[in-house]
Short mmCIF file of C-alpha atoms in Angstrom, two decimals:
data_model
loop_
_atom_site.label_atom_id
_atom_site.label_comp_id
_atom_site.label_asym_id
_atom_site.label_seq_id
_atom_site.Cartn_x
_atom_site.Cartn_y
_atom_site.Cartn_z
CA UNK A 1 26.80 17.36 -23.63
CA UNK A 2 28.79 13.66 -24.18
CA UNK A 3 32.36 13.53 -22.74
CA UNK A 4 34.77 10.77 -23.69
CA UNK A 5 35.42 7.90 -20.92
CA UNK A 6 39.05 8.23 -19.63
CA UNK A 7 41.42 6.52 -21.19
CA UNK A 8 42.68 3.00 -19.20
CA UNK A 9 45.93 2.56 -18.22
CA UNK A 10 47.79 -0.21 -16.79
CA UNK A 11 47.51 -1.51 -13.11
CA UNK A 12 51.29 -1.78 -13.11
CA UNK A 13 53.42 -4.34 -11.24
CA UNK A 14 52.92 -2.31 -7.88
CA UNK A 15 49.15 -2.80 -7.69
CA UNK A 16 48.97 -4.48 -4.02
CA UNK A 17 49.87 -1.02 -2.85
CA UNK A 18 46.55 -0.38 -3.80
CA UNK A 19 44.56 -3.09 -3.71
CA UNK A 20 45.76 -5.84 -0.81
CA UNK A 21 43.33 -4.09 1.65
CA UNK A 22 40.16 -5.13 -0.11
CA UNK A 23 41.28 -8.70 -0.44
CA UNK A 24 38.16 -10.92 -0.94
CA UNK A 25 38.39 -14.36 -1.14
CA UNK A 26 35.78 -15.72 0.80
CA UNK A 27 32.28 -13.65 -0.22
CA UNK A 28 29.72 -15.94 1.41
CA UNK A 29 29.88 -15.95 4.94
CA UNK A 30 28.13 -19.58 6.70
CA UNK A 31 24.51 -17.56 7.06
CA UNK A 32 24.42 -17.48 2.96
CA UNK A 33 22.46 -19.70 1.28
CA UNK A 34 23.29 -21.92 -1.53
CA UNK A 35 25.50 -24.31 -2.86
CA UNK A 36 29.28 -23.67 -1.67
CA UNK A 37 31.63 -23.79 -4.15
CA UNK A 38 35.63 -23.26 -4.14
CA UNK A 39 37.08 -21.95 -7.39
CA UNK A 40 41.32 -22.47 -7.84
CA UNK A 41 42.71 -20.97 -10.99
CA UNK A 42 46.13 -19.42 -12.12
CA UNK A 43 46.62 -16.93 -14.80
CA UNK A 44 49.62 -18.09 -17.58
CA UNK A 45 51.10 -15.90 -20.14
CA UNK A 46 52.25 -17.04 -23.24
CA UNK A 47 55.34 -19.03 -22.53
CA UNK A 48 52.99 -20.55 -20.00
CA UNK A 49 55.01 -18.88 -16.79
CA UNK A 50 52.32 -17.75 -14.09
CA UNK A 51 51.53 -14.60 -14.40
CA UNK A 52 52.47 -13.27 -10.33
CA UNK A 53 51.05 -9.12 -10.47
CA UNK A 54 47.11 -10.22 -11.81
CA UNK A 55 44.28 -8.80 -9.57
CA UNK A 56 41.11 -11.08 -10.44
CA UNK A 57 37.96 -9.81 -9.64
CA UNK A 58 34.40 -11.61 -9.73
CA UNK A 59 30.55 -10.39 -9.79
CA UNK A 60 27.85 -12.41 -9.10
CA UNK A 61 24.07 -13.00 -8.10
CA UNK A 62 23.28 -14.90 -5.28
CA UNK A 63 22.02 -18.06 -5.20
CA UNK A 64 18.56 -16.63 -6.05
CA UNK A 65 19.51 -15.03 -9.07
CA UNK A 66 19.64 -11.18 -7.61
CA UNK A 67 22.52 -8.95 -8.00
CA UNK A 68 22.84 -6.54 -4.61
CA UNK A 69 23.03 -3.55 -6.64
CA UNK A 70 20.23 -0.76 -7.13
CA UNK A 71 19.97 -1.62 -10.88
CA UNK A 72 18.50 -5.00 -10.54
CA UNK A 73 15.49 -4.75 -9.94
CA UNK A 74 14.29 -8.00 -9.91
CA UNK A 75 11.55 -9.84 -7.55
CA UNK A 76 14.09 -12.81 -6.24
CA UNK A 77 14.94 -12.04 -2.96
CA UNK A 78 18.48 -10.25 -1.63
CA UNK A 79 21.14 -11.99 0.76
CA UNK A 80 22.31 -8.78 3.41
CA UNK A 81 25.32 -10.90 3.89
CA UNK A 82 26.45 -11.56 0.33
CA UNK A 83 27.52 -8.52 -2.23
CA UNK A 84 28.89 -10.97 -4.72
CA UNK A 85 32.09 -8.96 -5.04
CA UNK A 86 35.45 -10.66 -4.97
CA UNK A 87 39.35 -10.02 -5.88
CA UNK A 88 42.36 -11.86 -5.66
CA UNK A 89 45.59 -11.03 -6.60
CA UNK A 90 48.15 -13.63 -7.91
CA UNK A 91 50.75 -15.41 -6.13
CA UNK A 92 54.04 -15.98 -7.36
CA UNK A 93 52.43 -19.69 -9.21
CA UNK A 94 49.70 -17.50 -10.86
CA UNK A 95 47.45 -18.52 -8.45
CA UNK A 96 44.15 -17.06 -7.45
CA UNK A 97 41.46 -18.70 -5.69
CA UNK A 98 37.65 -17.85 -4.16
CA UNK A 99 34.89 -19.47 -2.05
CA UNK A 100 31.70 -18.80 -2.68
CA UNK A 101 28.07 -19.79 -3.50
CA UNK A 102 26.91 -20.78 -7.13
CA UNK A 103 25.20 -18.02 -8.60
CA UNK A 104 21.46 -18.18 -9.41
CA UNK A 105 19.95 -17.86 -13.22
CA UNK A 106 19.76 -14.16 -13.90
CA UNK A 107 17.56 -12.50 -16.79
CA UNK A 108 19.75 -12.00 -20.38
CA UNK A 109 18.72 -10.82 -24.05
CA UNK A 110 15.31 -11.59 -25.15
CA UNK A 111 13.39 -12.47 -21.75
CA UNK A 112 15.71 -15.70 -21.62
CA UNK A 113 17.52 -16.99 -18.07
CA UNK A 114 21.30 -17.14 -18.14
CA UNK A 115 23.39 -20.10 -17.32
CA UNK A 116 24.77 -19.21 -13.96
CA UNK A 117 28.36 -17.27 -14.67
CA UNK A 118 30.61 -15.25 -12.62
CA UNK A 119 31.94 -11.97 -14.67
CA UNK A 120 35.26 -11.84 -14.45
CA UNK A 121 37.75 -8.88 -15.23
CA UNK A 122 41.56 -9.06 -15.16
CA UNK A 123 44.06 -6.50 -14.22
CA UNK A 124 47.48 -6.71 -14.78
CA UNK A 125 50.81 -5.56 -15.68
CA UNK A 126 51.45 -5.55 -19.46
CA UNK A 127 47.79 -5.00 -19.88
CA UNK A 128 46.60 -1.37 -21.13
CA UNK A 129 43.19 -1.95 -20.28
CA UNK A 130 41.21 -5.32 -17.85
CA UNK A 131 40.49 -8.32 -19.74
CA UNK A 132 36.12 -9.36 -19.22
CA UNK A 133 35.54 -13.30 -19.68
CA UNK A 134 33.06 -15.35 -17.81
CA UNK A 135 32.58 -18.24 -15.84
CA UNK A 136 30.60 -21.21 -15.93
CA UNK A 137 29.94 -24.31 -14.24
CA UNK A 138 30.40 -27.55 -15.04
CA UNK A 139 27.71 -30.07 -15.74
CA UNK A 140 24.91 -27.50 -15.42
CA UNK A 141 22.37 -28.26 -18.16
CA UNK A 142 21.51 -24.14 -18.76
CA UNK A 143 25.03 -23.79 -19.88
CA UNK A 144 23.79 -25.41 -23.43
CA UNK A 145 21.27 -22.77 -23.90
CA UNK A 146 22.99 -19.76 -22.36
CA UNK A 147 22.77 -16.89 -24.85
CA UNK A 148 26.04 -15.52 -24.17
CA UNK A 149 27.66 -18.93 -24.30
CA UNK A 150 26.20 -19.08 -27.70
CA UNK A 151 28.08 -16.17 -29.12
CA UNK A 152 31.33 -17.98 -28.14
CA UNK A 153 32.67 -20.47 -31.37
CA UNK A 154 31.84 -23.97 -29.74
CA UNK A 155 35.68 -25.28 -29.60
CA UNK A 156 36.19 -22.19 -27.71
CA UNK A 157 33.33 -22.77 -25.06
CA UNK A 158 35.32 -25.08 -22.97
CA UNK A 159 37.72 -22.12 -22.32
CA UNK A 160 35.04 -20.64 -20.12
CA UNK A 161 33.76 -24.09 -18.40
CA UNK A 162 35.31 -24.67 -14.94
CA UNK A 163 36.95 -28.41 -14.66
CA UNK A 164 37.68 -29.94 -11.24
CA UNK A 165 35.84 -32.01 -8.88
CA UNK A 166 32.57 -30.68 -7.78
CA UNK A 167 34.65 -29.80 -3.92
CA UNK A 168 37.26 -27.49 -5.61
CA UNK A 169 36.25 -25.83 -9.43
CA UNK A 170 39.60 -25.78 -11.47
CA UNK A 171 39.58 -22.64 -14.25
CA UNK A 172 42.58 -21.23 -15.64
CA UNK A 173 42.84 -18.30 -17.12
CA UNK A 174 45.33 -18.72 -20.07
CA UNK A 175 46.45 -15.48 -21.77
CA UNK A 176 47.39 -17.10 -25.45
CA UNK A 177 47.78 -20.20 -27.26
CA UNK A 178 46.31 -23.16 -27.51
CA UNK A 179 44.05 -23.34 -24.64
CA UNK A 180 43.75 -19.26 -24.51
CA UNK A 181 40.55 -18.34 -22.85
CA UNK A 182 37.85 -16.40 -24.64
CA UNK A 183 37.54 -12.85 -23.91
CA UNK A 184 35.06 -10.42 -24.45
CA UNK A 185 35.18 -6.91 -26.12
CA UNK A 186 32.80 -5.21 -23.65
CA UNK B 1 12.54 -6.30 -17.20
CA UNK B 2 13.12 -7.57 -20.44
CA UNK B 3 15.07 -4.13 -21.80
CA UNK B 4 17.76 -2.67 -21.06
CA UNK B 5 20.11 0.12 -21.70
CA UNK B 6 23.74 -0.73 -22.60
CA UNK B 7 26.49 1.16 -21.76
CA UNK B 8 28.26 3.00 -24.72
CA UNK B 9 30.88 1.30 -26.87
CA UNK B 10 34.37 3.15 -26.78
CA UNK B 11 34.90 6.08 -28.93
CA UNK B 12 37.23 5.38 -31.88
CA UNK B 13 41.22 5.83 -31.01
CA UNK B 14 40.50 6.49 -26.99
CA UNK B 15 41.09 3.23 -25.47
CA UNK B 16 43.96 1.58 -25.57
CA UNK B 17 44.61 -2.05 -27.93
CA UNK B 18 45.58 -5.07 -26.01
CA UNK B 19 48.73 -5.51 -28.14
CA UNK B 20 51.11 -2.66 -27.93
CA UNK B 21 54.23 -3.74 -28.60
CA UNK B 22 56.44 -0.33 -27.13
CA UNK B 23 55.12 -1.42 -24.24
CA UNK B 24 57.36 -4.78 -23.96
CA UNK B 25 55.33 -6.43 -21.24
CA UNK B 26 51.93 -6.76 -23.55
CA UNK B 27 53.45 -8.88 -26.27
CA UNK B 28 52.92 -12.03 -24.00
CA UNK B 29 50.50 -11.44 -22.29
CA UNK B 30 47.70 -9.89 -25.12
CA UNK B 31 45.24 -12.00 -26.37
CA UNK B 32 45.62 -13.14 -29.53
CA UNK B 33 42.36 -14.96 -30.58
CA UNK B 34 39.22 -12.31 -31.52
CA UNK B 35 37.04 -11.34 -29.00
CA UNK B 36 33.37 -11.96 -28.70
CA UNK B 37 31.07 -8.98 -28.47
CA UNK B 38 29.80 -8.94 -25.30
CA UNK B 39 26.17 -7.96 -25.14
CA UNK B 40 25.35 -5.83 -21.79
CA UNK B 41 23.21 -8.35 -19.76
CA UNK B 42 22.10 -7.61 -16.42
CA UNK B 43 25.64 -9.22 -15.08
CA UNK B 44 27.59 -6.55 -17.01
CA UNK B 45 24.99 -3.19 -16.04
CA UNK B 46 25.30 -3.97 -12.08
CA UNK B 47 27.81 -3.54 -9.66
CA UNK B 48 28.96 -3.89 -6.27
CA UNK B 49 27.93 -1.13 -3.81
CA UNK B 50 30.95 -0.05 -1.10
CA UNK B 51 30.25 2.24 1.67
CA UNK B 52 31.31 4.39 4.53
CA UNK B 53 31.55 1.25 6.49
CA UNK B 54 34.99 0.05 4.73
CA UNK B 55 36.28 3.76 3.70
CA UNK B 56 36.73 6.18 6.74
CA UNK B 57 37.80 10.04 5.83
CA UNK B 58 40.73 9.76 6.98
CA UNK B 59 41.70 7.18 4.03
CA UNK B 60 41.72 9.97 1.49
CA UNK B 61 44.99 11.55 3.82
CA UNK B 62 48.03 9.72 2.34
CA UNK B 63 50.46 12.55 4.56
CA UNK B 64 48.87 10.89 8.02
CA UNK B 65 49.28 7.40 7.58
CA UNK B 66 52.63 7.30 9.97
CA UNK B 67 53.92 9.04 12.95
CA UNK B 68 56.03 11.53 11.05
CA UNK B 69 55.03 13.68 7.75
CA UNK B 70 56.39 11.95 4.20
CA UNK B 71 58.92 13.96 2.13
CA UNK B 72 58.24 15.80 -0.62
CA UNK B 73 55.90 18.26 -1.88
CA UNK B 74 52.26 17.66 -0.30
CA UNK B 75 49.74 18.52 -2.97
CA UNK B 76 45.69 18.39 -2.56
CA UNK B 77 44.18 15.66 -5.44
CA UNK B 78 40.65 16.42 -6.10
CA UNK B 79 38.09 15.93 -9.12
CA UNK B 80 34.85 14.90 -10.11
CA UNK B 81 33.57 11.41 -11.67
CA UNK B 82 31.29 12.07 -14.37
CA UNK B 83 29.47 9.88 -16.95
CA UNK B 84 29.55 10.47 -20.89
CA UNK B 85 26.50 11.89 -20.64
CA UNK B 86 27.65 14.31 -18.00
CA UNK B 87 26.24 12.96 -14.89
CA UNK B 88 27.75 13.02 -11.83
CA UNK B 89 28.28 9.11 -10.70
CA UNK B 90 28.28 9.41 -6.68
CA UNK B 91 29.51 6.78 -4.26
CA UNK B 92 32.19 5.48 -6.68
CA UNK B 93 35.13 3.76 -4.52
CA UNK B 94 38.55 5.06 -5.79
CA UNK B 95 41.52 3.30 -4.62
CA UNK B 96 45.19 5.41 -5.23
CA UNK B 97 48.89 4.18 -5.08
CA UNK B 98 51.86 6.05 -5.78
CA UNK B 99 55.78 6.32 -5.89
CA UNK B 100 56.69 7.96 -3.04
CA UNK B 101 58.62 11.86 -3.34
CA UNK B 102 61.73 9.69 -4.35
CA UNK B 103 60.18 7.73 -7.29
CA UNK B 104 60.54 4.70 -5.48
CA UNK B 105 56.87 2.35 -4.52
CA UNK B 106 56.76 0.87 -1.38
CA UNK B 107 56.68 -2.83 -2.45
CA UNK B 108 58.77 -5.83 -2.84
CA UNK B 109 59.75 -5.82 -6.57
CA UNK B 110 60.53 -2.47 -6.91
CA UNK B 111 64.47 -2.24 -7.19
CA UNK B 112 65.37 1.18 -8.12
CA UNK B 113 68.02 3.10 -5.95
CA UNK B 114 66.19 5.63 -4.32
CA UNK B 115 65.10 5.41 -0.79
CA UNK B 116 61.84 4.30 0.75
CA UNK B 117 60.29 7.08 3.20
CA UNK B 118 59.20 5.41 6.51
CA UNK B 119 56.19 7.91 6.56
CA UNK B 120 54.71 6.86 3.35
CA UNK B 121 52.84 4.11 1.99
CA UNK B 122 51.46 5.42 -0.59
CA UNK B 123 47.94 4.54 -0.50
CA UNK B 124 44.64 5.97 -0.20
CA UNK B 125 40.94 5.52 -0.80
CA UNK B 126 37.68 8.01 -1.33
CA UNK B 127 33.95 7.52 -1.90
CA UNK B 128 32.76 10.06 -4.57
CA UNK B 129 30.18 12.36 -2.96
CA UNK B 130 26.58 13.09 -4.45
CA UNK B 131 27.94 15.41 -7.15
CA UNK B 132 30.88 13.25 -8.05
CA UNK B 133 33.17 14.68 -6.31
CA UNK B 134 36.41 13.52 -4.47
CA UNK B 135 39.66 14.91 -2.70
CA UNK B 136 43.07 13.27 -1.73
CA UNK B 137 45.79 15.00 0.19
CA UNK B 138 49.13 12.97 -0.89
CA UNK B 139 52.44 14.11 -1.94
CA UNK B 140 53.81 14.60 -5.26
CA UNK B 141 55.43 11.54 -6.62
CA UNK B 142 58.69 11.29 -8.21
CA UNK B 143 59.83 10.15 -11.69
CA UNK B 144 61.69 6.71 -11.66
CA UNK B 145 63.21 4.37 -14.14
CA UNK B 146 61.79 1.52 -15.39
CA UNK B 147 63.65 -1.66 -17.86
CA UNK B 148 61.07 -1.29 -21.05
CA UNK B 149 63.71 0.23 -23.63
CA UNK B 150 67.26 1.85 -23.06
CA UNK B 151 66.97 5.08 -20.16
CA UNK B 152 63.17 4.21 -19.84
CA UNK B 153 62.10 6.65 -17.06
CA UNK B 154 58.22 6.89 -16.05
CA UNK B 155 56.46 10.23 -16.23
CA UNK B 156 55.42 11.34 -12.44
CA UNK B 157 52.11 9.70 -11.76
CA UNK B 158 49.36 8.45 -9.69
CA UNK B 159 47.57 5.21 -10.30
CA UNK B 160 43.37 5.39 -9.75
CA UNK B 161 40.88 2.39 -9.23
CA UNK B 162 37.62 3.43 -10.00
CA UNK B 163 33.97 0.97 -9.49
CA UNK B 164 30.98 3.04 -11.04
CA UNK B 165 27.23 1.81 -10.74
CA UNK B 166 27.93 -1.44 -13.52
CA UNK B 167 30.88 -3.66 -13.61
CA UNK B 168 31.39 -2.72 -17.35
CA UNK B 169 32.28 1.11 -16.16
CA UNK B 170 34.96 -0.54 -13.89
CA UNK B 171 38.30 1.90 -14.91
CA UNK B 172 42.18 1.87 -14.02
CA UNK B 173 43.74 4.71 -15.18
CA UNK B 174 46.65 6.92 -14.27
CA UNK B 175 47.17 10.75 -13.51
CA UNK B 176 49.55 12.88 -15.08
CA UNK B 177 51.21 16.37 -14.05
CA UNK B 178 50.91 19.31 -16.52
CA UNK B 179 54.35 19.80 -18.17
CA UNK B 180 55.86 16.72 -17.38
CA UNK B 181 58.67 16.34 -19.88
CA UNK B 182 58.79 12.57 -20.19
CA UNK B 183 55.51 12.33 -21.33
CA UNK B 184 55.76 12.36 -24.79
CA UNK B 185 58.46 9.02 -24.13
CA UNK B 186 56.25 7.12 -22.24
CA UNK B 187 54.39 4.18 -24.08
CA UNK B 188 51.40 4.02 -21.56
CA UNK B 189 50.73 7.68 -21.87
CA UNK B 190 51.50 7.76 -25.43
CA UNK B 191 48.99 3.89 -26.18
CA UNK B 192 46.17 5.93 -28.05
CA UNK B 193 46.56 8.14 -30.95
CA UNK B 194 43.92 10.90 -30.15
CA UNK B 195 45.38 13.45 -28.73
CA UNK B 196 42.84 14.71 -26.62
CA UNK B 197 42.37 11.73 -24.72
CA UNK B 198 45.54 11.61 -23.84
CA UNK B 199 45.60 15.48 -22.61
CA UNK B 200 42.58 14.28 -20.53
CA UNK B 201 45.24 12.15 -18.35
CA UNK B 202 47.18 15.11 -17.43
CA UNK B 203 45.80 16.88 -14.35
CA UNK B 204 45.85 20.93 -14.14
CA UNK B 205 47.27 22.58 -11.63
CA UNK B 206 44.03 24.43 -9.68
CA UNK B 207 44.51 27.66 -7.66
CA UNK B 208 41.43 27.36 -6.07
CA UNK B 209 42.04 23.82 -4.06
CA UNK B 210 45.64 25.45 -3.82
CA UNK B 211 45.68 25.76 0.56
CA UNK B 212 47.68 28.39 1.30
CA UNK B 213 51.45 27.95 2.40
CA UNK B 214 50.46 23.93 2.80
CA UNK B 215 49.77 22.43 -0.50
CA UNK B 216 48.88 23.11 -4.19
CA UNK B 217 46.47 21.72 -5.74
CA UNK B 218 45.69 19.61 -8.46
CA UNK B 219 42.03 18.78 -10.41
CA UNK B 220 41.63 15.52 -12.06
CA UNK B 221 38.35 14.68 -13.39
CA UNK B 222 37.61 11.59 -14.49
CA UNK B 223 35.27 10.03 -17.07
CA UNK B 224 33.36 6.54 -16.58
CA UNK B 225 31.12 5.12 -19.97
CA UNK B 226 27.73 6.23 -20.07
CA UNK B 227 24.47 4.59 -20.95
CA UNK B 228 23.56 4.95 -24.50
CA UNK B 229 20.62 7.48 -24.74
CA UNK B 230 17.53 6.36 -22.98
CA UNK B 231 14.92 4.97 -25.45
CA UNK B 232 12.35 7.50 -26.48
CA UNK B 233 9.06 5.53 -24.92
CA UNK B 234 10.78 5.70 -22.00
CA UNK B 235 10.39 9.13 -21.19
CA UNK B 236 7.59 10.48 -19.45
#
């Protein structure tokens, strides 16, 4: 028998009720392995006024390229001390912010390696259902064969391409307009 | 591992548009470029894992959070998580808020006149069991008014957080109460035209998780997406 996947709803403006205890901002505790990377960002709506109520949450591979979840069942090995889960929710600027390690290449459509990308949803009031994009890093040479990447029209591709200096990544996550950030219909 | 099964696009008219403009708050903040087809990549069919470690039993008790008991009427909260296909999905992590018995949340921007109850956060989390299954004990929250149109009140509700087994099943959806009369004015449980999807957000009252002269109950189940059917050389 096939049921129908309950309908979404919004996350409201009182979603730190909820939510605030499983703050994480920091996923890679010093035992991890890889290359540490902090990632700054604000959400903006379309008047370009931070958006204050947005929970952000990121999923990752570890620097090895394995997911710690049963359904990867790759051969790279796991990191006990890194799930690759994080959320944070928005400050009054729009600001959210994570450190962690820079994901390894994972396995994507037709037996070719992914550029290394966080997937990122967005919750927030005003929204009836989360927002998917991705993120990638800069200057990383598999970002200019990455099949999803691909999909994206190229003057759009920058929208998903952290800026910064290589000590903090810079990515905003821009709602509409010029500089709106590609999302995904997942 | 080359293949792999996606997870079901949503079924026509039960998922909500980005742009909804009854619901004031989505006009700026909708996207309003297309969106690119994601395909399901390993990234999108995996998930975090959360355990017994970070929610204790007693996290599913919103009534014993305090020293004294909350107001209001304490009802039982309890449900499965299924898949499309019917599957139970076990060790999901749901995370609840809610209004307290007053309609008002226990939070910084929330304005409305009604008082806050000192025994009641309003917060509570549960790990599905290996059928699906999950109970809160809470109480049952209050109606309140909100500034989207002109004597904009909110239908009673409770607000779930649900991870399944891939981040793509991820869901935040809301609970109804059967015979709520303000549902049929409010825009979030009004966003999708079919009908039946949007009965599926009203919970029924349930006799037998009803605990006599304590609480009544309510059942809520709740649907993740499924994988699309498993290939046919697949089977064994």
């Amino acid at each position: 028998m096939s049921l129908r996947t309950s309908t979404s709803q919004t996350i409201g403006p009182y979603l730190r009720i909820g939510l605030e205890w499983m703050v994480i901002e920091d996923l890679a505790p010093a035992a991890v392995a890889g290359e540490r990377v902090r990632i700054e960002g604000r959400v903006l709506d379309g008047d370009g006024k931070p958006v204050n109520d947005a929970a952000v949450e990121i999923w990752q591979a570890n620097s090895h390229g394995r997911y710690a979840s049963p359904d990867d069942s790759g051969s790279a090995p796991l990191e006990p001390a890194f799930r690759g889960y994080g959320r944070s929710l928005t400050d009054d600027r729009g600001a959210f912010r994570f450190r962690t390690i820079k994901p390894g290449r994972v396995p994507g459509p037709a037996g070719k390696l992914q550029a290394p990308h966080l997937l990122v949803t967005i919750f927030m009031r005003g929204l009836l259902k989360q927002l998917v994009t991705r993120m990638y890093f800069p200057g990383d040479s598999a970002n200019a064969d990455d099949p999803v990447l691909a999909l994206v029209p190229p003057a759009r591709r920058g929208t998903l391409v952290a800026g910064g200096s290589a000590d903090v990544l810079q990515w905003n996550i821009v709602l509409q307009g010029k500089d709106e950030t590609v999302f995904f219909d997942f | 591992m080359t293949k792999l099964t996606p997870y079901r696009r949503p079924y026509w008219n039960t998922q909500p548009e980005y742009l909804f403009p009854k619901y004031a708050s989505t006009v700026k903040r909708a996207p309003t470029q297309p969106l690119v087809v994601l395909p399901h990549t390993l990234s999108e069919v995996t998930a975090p894992v959360f355990g017994t470690d970070e929610v204790k039993p007693g996290d599913s008790d919103l009534t014993r959070q305090h020293k004294g008991e909350p107001l209001g009427e304490r009802i039982v909260v309890s449900g499965r998580v299924l898949d499309e296909n019917s599957k139970p999905v076990p060790n999901v992590l749901i995370e609840i808020w809610q209004a307290n018995a007053a309609g008002r949340y226990n939070h910084r921007v929330d304005q409305h006149d009604a008082p806050i109850d000192p025994n009641f956060t309003g917060a509570g989390r549960a790990l599905t069991d290996a059928e699906g299954r999950y109970r809160f004990m809470t109480i049952r929250p209050g109606e309140y008014p909100w500034r989207n149109h002109y004597n904009a009140w909110r239908p009673a509700h409770i607000h779930f957080s649900l991870f399944g087994r891939a981040f793509m099943q991820r869901l935040i959806t809301q609970m109804y109460f059967p015979g709520d009369p303000l549902l049929d004015y409010d825009p979030m449980f009004t966003c999708v035209a079919d009908e039946k999807a949007r009965r599926r957000l009203i919970s029924e009252f349930d006799w037998e998780t009803t605990l006599p002269e304590y609480a009544l109950g309510y059942r809520f189940d709740i649907v993740l997406r499924g994988r699309d059917e498993t290939p046919m050389e697949n089977r064994r």
